[in-house]
Short mmCIF file of C-alpha atoms and ligand atoms in Angstrom, two decimals:
data_model
loop_
_atom_site.label_atom_id
_atom_site.label_comp_id
_atom_site.label_asym_id
_atom_site.label_seq_id
_atom_site.Cartn_x
_atom_site.Cartn_y
_atom_site.Cartn_z
CA MET A 181 116.46 -193.61 202.57
CA ASN A 182 113.48 -195.42 204.15
CA LYS A 183 110.89 -193.84 202.65
CA LYS A 184 107.72 -196.38 204.59
CA THR A 185 109.22 -195.17 208.07
CA GLY A 186 110.19 -191.51 207.60
CA LYS A 187 106.86 -190.61 205.69
CA ASN A 188 105.44 -191.44 208.52
CA ILE A 189 107.50 -188.60 210.22
CA TYR A 190 107.21 -184.83 211.75
CA LEU A 191 110.46 -183.58 211.02
CA SER A 192 112.35 -180.36 212.96
CA ILE A 193 115.37 -178.65 211.89
CA VAL A 194 116.83 -176.50 214.55
CA ILE A 195 119.69 -174.36 213.41
CA PRO A 196 121.57 -171.99 215.88
CA LEU A 197 122.69 -167.84 213.65
CA TYR A 198 124.91 -165.63 214.60
CA ASN A 199 125.86 -163.12 212.20
CA GLU A 200 125.55 -166.01 209.40
CA GLU A 201 123.88 -163.34 206.96
CA GLU A 202 125.57 -164.47 204.11
CA ASN A 203 125.24 -168.47 205.20
CA ILE A 204 121.01 -168.53 204.90
CA GLU A 205 119.64 -168.84 201.88
CA ILE A 206 122.34 -171.41 200.77
CA LEU A 207 121.58 -173.07 203.63
CA TYR A 208 118.12 -173.11 203.67
CA ARG A 209 118.01 -174.25 200.13
CA GLU A 210 120.55 -176.63 199.92
CA ILE A 211 118.07 -178.37 203.47
CA ILE A 212 115.84 -178.09 200.92
CA ALA A 213 116.56 -180.38 198.87
CA ALA A 214 117.85 -182.87 200.76
CA VAL A 215 113.83 -183.53 202.60
CA ASP A 216 111.67 -181.34 200.44
CA GLY A 217 109.17 -184.67 200.27
CA LYS A 218 111.30 -187.22 202.16
CA TYR A 219 107.90 -186.93 205.24
CA SER A 220 105.46 -186.08 206.20
CA ASP A 221 106.16 -182.95 207.02
CA PHE A 222 108.90 -180.67 208.57
CA GLU A 223 109.96 -177.36 209.59
CA ILE A 224 113.01 -175.20 209.66
CA ILE A 225 113.40 -172.94 213.13
CA PHE A 226 116.17 -170.47 213.06
CA SER A 227 117.11 -169.04 216.61
CA ASN A 228 118.44 -165.92 215.86
CA ASP A 229 121.70 -165.13 218.87
CA GLY A 230 121.22 -161.92 219.03
CA SER A 231 122.88 -161.53 215.33
CA SER A 232 123.32 -157.76 214.77
CA ASP A 233 124.39 -157.83 211.30
CA GLY A 234 121.53 -159.71 208.70
CA SER A 235 119.96 -162.44 209.59
CA LEU A 236 117.05 -161.28 210.49
CA GLU A 237 116.08 -159.88 207.58
CA ARG A 238 116.79 -162.90 206.24
CA LEU A 239 115.37 -165.14 208.15
CA LYS A 240 112.16 -163.02 208.16
CA LYS A 241 112.84 -163.63 203.67
CA LEU A 242 112.23 -166.66 203.91
CA HIS A 243 109.62 -167.02 205.67
CA GLN A 244 107.28 -165.00 204.06
CA THR A 245 108.20 -167.73 200.86
CA ASP A 246 108.18 -171.03 203.05
CA LYS A 247 105.84 -170.99 206.18
CA ARG A 248 108.15 -173.86 207.50
CA VAL A 249 110.83 -171.08 208.11
CA LYS A 250 109.83 -170.05 211.60
CA ILE A 251 111.76 -168.49 213.55
CA ILE A 252 113.21 -167.15 216.65
CA ASN A 253 114.44 -164.33 218.31
CA PHE A 254 116.66 -163.26 220.36
CA ARG A 255 116.81 -160.08 222.63
CA LYS A 256 120.21 -160.00 222.21
CA ASN A 257 123.62 -163.18 222.31
CA PHE A 258 122.27 -165.87 224.50
CA GLY A 259 125.05 -168.54 223.26
CA GLN A 260 124.74 -171.23 221.05
CA SER A 261 123.34 -174.24 223.70
CA ALA A 262 120.63 -171.09 224.58
CA ALA A 263 119.99 -171.26 221.10
CA ILE A 264 119.61 -174.76 220.63
CA SER A 265 117.15 -174.87 223.82
CA ALA A 266 114.96 -172.62 222.25
CA GLY A 267 114.98 -173.75 219.19
CA PHE A 268 113.76 -177.53 221.40
CA ASN A 269 111.27 -176.01 224.01
CA HIS A 270 109.78 -174.44 220.94
CA CYS A 271 109.09 -177.30 218.18
CA LYS A 272 107.33 -179.69 217.13
CA GLY A 273 108.76 -182.79 214.96
CA ASP A 274 109.00 -186.64 216.07
CA VAL A 275 112.00 -186.52 214.91
CA VAL A 276 114.58 -183.07 216.42
CA VAL A 277 117.58 -182.28 213.40
CA THR A 278 120.59 -180.45 215.09
CA LEU A 279 122.96 -178.64 212.49
CA ASP A 280 124.94 -175.29 212.73
CA GLY A 281 124.11 -172.15 210.22
CA ASP A 282 127.87 -171.82 208.53
CA LEU A 283 127.42 -174.50 205.79
CA GLN A 284 130.50 -176.80 207.68
CA ASN A 285 127.82 -179.00 207.50
CA ASP A 286 125.95 -180.51 205.60
CA PRO A 287 122.48 -180.74 205.20
CA ALA A 288 122.94 -184.03 202.65
CA ASP A 289 123.09 -185.42 205.63
CA ILE A 290 119.97 -184.81 207.10
CA PRO A 291 118.24 -187.83 206.11
CA ALA A 292 121.53 -190.41 207.09
CA VAL A 293 120.65 -189.39 210.42
CA VAL A 294 117.21 -190.09 210.30
CA ASP A 295 117.48 -192.90 209.05
CA LYS A 296 120.55 -193.74 210.99
CA LEU A 297 117.28 -193.01 214.18
CA ASN A 298 115.07 -194.72 213.12
CA GLU A 299 116.88 -198.01 213.51
CA GLY A 300 115.97 -197.51 217.82
CA TYR A 301 119.09 -194.51 219.02
CA ASP A 302 117.83 -192.34 221.28
CA ILE A 303 120.84 -189.97 220.38
CA VAL A 304 122.39 -189.81 216.69
CA ASN A 305 125.64 -187.88 216.43
CA GLY A 306 127.75 -186.19 213.15
CA TRP A 307 131.46 -187.40 213.13
CA ARG A 308 133.40 -185.15 211.84
CA LYS A 309 136.15 -187.99 210.22
CA LYS A 310 137.70 -185.55 207.86
CA ARG A 311 137.11 -182.05 209.82
CA LYS A 312 138.08 -178.75 207.31
CA ASP A 313 138.38 -176.29 210.49
CA LYS A 314 141.70 -174.52 211.61
CA MET A 315 145.36 -176.93 212.54
CA LEU A 316 146.15 -174.94 215.64
CA THR A 317 142.48 -173.44 216.86
CA LYS A 318 140.36 -176.27 216.51
CA LYS A 319 141.40 -179.47 214.83
CA ILE A 320 144.57 -180.05 217.87
CA PRO A 321 142.34 -178.86 221.16
CA SER A 322 139.60 -180.74 219.50
CA PHE A 323 141.55 -183.15 219.15
CA PHE A 324 142.47 -183.59 223.04
CA GLY A 325 139.57 -182.11 224.16
CA ASN A 326 137.77 -184.93 222.74
CA LYS A 327 139.88 -187.45 224.33
CA LEU A 328 139.81 -186.05 227.97
CA ILE A 329 135.50 -185.65 227.25
CA SER A 330 135.29 -188.78 226.95
CA PHE A 331 137.93 -190.49 228.97
CA ILE A 332 135.87 -187.80 232.14
CA THR A 333 132.75 -189.24 230.94
CA ARG A 334 133.23 -193.00 229.70
CA VAL A 335 130.99 -191.79 226.78
CA LYS A 336 132.76 -192.98 223.89
CA LEU A 337 132.49 -191.29 220.85
CA HIS A 338 135.46 -190.15 218.30
CA ASP A 339 133.67 -186.10 218.31
CA TYR A 340 131.70 -184.19 220.92
CA GLY A 341 131.77 -180.81 219.01
CA CYS A 342 129.83 -181.67 215.49
CA SER A 343 126.34 -179.81 214.96
CA LEU A 344 124.63 -182.48 213.39
CA ARG A 345 122.86 -184.51 214.93
CA ALA A 346 119.45 -186.43 215.06
CA PHE A 347 117.16 -186.44 219.23
CA LYS A 348 114.08 -188.27 219.81
CA LYS A 349 111.29 -185.16 220.46
CA ASP A 350 110.71 -185.81 224.03
CA VAL A 351 114.92 -186.51 223.98
CA ALA A 352 115.52 -183.61 223.09
CA LYS A 353 112.32 -181.95 224.57
CA SER A 354 114.15 -183.54 228.46
CA LEU A 355 117.89 -181.34 227.64
CA LYS A 356 118.11 -177.96 229.67
CA LEU A 357 121.64 -176.12 228.17
CA TYR A 358 123.63 -173.51 229.94
CA GLY A 359 126.89 -172.60 228.51
CA GLU A 360 128.70 -174.97 226.54
CA MET A 361 126.96 -177.95 226.99
CA HIS A 362 125.84 -179.10 223.57
CA ARG A 363 129.05 -180.77 223.53
CA TYR A 364 128.07 -182.99 226.11
CA ILE A 365 124.75 -183.24 224.93
CA PRO A 366 125.39 -187.53 225.51
CA ALA A 367 127.25 -187.33 228.09
CA ILE A 368 124.76 -185.15 229.98
CA ALA A 369 122.23 -188.16 227.82
CA SER A 370 123.50 -191.24 228.85
CA ARG A 371 122.96 -190.04 232.73
CA ILE A 372 119.68 -191.05 232.06
CA GLY A 373 119.99 -193.79 230.44
CA ILE A 374 120.25 -192.86 226.26
CA LYS A 375 122.18 -194.43 224.33
CA SER A 376 123.75 -192.02 221.50
CA VAL A 377 125.83 -194.23 218.68
CA GLU A 378 127.71 -192.16 216.30
CA ILE A 379 127.94 -192.15 211.68
CA PRO A 380 130.53 -191.01 210.31
CA VAL A 381 130.12 -187.15 208.70
CA ASN A 382 130.33 -184.37 205.50
CA HIS A 383 132.60 -181.39 207.31
CA ARG A 384 132.96 -178.20 204.83
CA GLU A 385 135.16 -174.98 204.84
CA ARG A 386 133.26 -172.11 206.35
CA ARG A 387 133.48 -169.62 203.31
CA HIS A 388 131.70 -167.26 204.45
CA GLY A 389 131.33 -165.05 207.80
CA LYS A 390 133.45 -166.32 210.34
CA SER A 391 134.33 -168.69 213.25
CA GLN A 392 132.64 -167.36 216.80
CA TYR A 393 134.79 -169.46 218.72
CA GLY A 394 138.93 -169.00 219.19
CA LEU A 395 140.84 -170.50 221.79
CA GLY A 396 138.84 -169.05 224.40
CA ARG A 397 136.49 -171.43 224.23
CA THR A 398 138.54 -174.57 225.80
CA ILE A 399 138.92 -173.17 228.93
CA ARG A 400 135.22 -172.08 228.96
CA VAL A 401 134.92 -176.15 228.19
CA ILE A 402 136.98 -177.72 230.34
CA LEU A 403 135.44 -175.62 233.10
CA ASP A 404 131.43 -176.83 231.58
CA LEU A 405 133.29 -180.64 231.64
CA ILE A 406 134.30 -180.43 236.24
CA THR A 407 130.18 -179.33 235.54
CA ILE A 408 129.06 -182.53 234.09
CA LYS A 409 131.68 -184.60 235.96
CA TYR A 410 129.97 -182.90 239.29
CA LEU A 411 126.56 -184.46 236.99
CA LEU A 412 127.21 -187.57 235.66
CA THR A 413 128.89 -188.40 239.61
CA TYR A 414 128.17 -187.17 242.16
CA SER A 415 124.81 -184.82 242.07
CA HIS A 416 122.80 -188.00 243.85
CA ARG A 417 125.55 -188.14 246.56
CA PRO A 418 127.47 -184.22 246.73
CA LEU A 419 128.59 -185.01 250.57
CA GLN A 420 130.92 -187.42 249.59
CA ILE A 421 132.78 -185.31 247.38
CA PHE A 422 133.17 -182.01 249.13
CA GLY A 423 132.35 -183.83 252.40
CA GLY A 424 135.07 -186.24 251.42
CA VAL A 425 137.35 -182.60 251.17
CA GLY A 426 135.46 -180.94 254.07
CA LEU A 427 136.50 -183.80 256.14
CA PHE A 428 139.92 -184.57 256.05
CA MET A 429 139.85 -180.63 256.43
CA MET A 430 138.64 -180.37 259.61
CA GLY A 431 140.66 -183.96 260.73
CA THR A 432 143.86 -182.87 259.36
CA GLY A 433 143.32 -179.27 261.88
CA PHE A 434 141.91 -181.99 264.73
CA ILE A 435 145.09 -183.65 264.82
CA SER A 436 147.02 -180.92 264.30
CA GLY A 437 144.89 -178.74 268.14
CA LEU A 438 145.62 -182.45 269.30
CA TYR A 439 149.24 -181.59 269.45
CA ILE A 440 149.80 -178.33 270.16
CA THR A 441 147.27 -179.50 272.83
CA TYR A 442 149.45 -181.86 273.51
CA SER A 443 153.07 -180.13 273.57
CA LYS A 444 151.79 -177.22 275.67
CA TYR A 445 151.01 -179.90 278.60
CA PHE A 446 153.58 -181.69 278.89
CA LEU A 447 156.26 -180.75 276.49
CA ASN A 448 155.91 -176.69 278.04
CA GLN A 449 155.77 -175.95 274.46
CA SER A 450 154.40 -172.04 273.96
CA ALA A 451 150.78 -172.58 272.43
CA ASP A 452 151.14 -169.48 270.04
CA ARG A 453 152.84 -170.52 267.11
CA PRO A 454 151.22 -170.99 262.88
CA LEU A 455 150.53 -173.97 263.56
CA LEU A 456 148.15 -172.72 266.16
CA PHE A 457 146.94 -170.52 263.17
CA LEU A 458 146.78 -173.66 260.61
CA THR A 459 144.60 -175.75 262.71
CA VAL A 460 142.27 -173.42 263.40
CA LEU A 461 142.21 -171.88 259.20
CA LEU A 462 141.83 -175.88 258.52
CA ILE A 463 138.63 -176.79 260.12
CA PHE A 464 136.75 -173.22 259.85
CA LEU A 465 137.57 -173.77 256.47
CA GLY A 466 136.27 -177.56 255.71
CA PHE A 467 133.69 -176.87 257.72
CA GLN A 468 132.90 -174.12 255.27
CA VAL A 469 133.59 -176.11 251.90
CA ILE A 470 131.09 -179.00 253.13
CA THR A 471 128.29 -177.31 253.69
CA LEU A 472 129.13 -173.36 251.22
CA GLY A 473 129.72 -176.37 248.36
CA LEU A 474 126.46 -178.20 249.50
CA VAL A 475 124.63 -175.55 248.65
CA ALA A 476 126.09 -173.88 245.95
CA GLU A 477 125.32 -176.82 243.78
CA MET A 478 122.15 -177.83 245.39
CA LEU A 479 121.32 -173.56 244.51
CA SER A 480 122.69 -173.88 240.80
CA ARG A 481 120.86 -176.31 240.30
CA ILE A 482 117.16 -174.87 241.52
CA TYR A 483 117.88 -172.49 239.38
CA HIS A 484 119.19 -173.90 236.01
CA GLU A 485 116.46 -177.32 236.02
CA GLY A 486 114.05 -176.22 239.16
CA LEU A 487 111.85 -173.41 238.11
CA ASN A 488 111.88 -173.82 234.68
CA LYS A 489 113.47 -170.62 233.60
CA ASN A 490 115.71 -170.30 230.16
CA VAL A 491 118.38 -168.63 230.03
CA TYR A 492 117.37 -167.17 227.01
CA SER A 493 114.84 -164.39 226.69
CA VAL A 494 112.61 -164.09 222.97
CA ARG A 495 111.62 -160.82 222.21
CA ASP A 496 109.76 -162.72 219.07
CA PHE A 497 109.16 -165.80 217.69
CA ILE A 498 107.12 -165.13 214.07
CA GLY A 499 105.63 -168.37 212.48
CA PHE A 500 104.62 -170.14 215.09
CA THR A 501 101.43 -170.76 216.33
CA ASP A 502 100.33 -170.16 220.51
CA GLU A 503 100.60 -173.70 220.90
CA ASP A 504 103.81 -173.74 220.28
CA ILE A 505 104.89 -171.41 222.15
CA ASP A 506 102.84 -171.60 225.30
CA ASP A 507 105.74 -173.10 227.39
CA ARG A 508 107.69 -169.91 226.34
CA PRO A 509 109.37 -168.44 230.19
N1 UDP B 114 126.19 -169.20 217.00
C1 UDP B 114 125.43 -169.22 218.42
N2 UDP B 114 125.30 -168.63 219.08
C2 UDP B 114 126.46 -167.89 218.82
C3 UDP B 114 127.86 -167.69 218.68
C4 UDP B 114 127.83 -169.53 218.10
O1 UDP B 114 124.09 -169.00 217.90
O2 UDP B 114 126.56 -166.89 220.51
C5 UDP B 114 125.80 -170.23 216.31
C6 UDP B 114 126.61 -169.53 214.33
O3 UDP B 114 125.95 -169.29 213.85
C7 UDP B 114 127.59 -171.42 214.12
C8 UDP B 114 126.98 -172.33 215.23
O4 UDP B 114 126.18 -171.43 216.53
O5 UDP B 114 125.98 -171.81 212.95
C9 UDP B 114 128.41 -172.52 215.20
O6 UDP B 114 129.30 -171.29 215.32
P1 UDP B 114 130.98 -171.37 215.08
O7 UDP B 114 130.18 -171.70 213.32
O8 UDP B 114 130.97 -170.33 215.41
O9 UDP B 114 131.65 -172.81 215.83
P2 UDP B 114 132.22 -172.60 214.66
O10 UDP B 114 132.38 -174.28 214.20
O11 UDP B 114 133.62 -172.37 214.79
O12 UDP B 114 133.22 -174.30 216.12
MG1 MG B 115 131.70 -173.67 212.19
#
């Protein structure tokens, strides 16, 4: 640990939580053991993502004994990305570290990711080299998922799903996350030229509570991948993708239209046949693809980014100053 730089750092630790009551105290103690005294100061922000168990009570108890523990309490379950995003919006550290609340990430790795960040990186990602998860529902889909994400986003990492990460403050603040987007953070960031680096970290089995995700997540991850690819490649020129498809359909429709006209007037065949319907369909649909694609994508971007509207809603903030929650939606 580089004491000299560490001592000047205010560290924010952001943890999304959904029904993790049995893990909270152990996690808190492990974090304190890992970071206490190493930095000028720190805060631990727990985003309680609508837990229905006793998580909130446990968090409140922790906050009473340690004011460095802060709670963002969501009105309902908005998902892991939203929970991380809320932590980013209201943290005040120079360096922000995220990790899971289920003890699968090892808080003892926090100083290592922070040190790596201090070497001059914008984002440091954990790489769960020896992953301790179920083969069928986690390891296998994640093996293919990682390969696919790497191929499509062209950001080369081994492990996109690891929640243990360190960010420079401005990088964390500039990210808007929704859907399953937290796993695409390195890719989203690469869009504005932010470079990520990866270091191996410890990974442990889940001891208490149960995983919130099963195989169903794979589908959501893949759907988000389509959006990411769009944002990464075509967002500045949406016409290139929608326009391409639309023009192709209209072009084909136009040619078949010409053919029908020709065969009616020169070959004396009836125009009243299936090809006529196909022609009309292609021209109409082609036009629609162009306009609908444009409108839908632009609208979704304005909805998520332009209006500065958050995808989550907070019931209460505990332990924050008014200043920290100023940017409350
Ligand atoms: N989580 C959350 N909201 C959700 C689902 C999960 O805040 O809707 C939290 C969860 O409490 C944990 C982290 O996100 O701290 C990762 O979830 P989980 O361990 O279920 O994911 P896995 O490790 O199985 O990928
Ligand atoms: Mg987990």
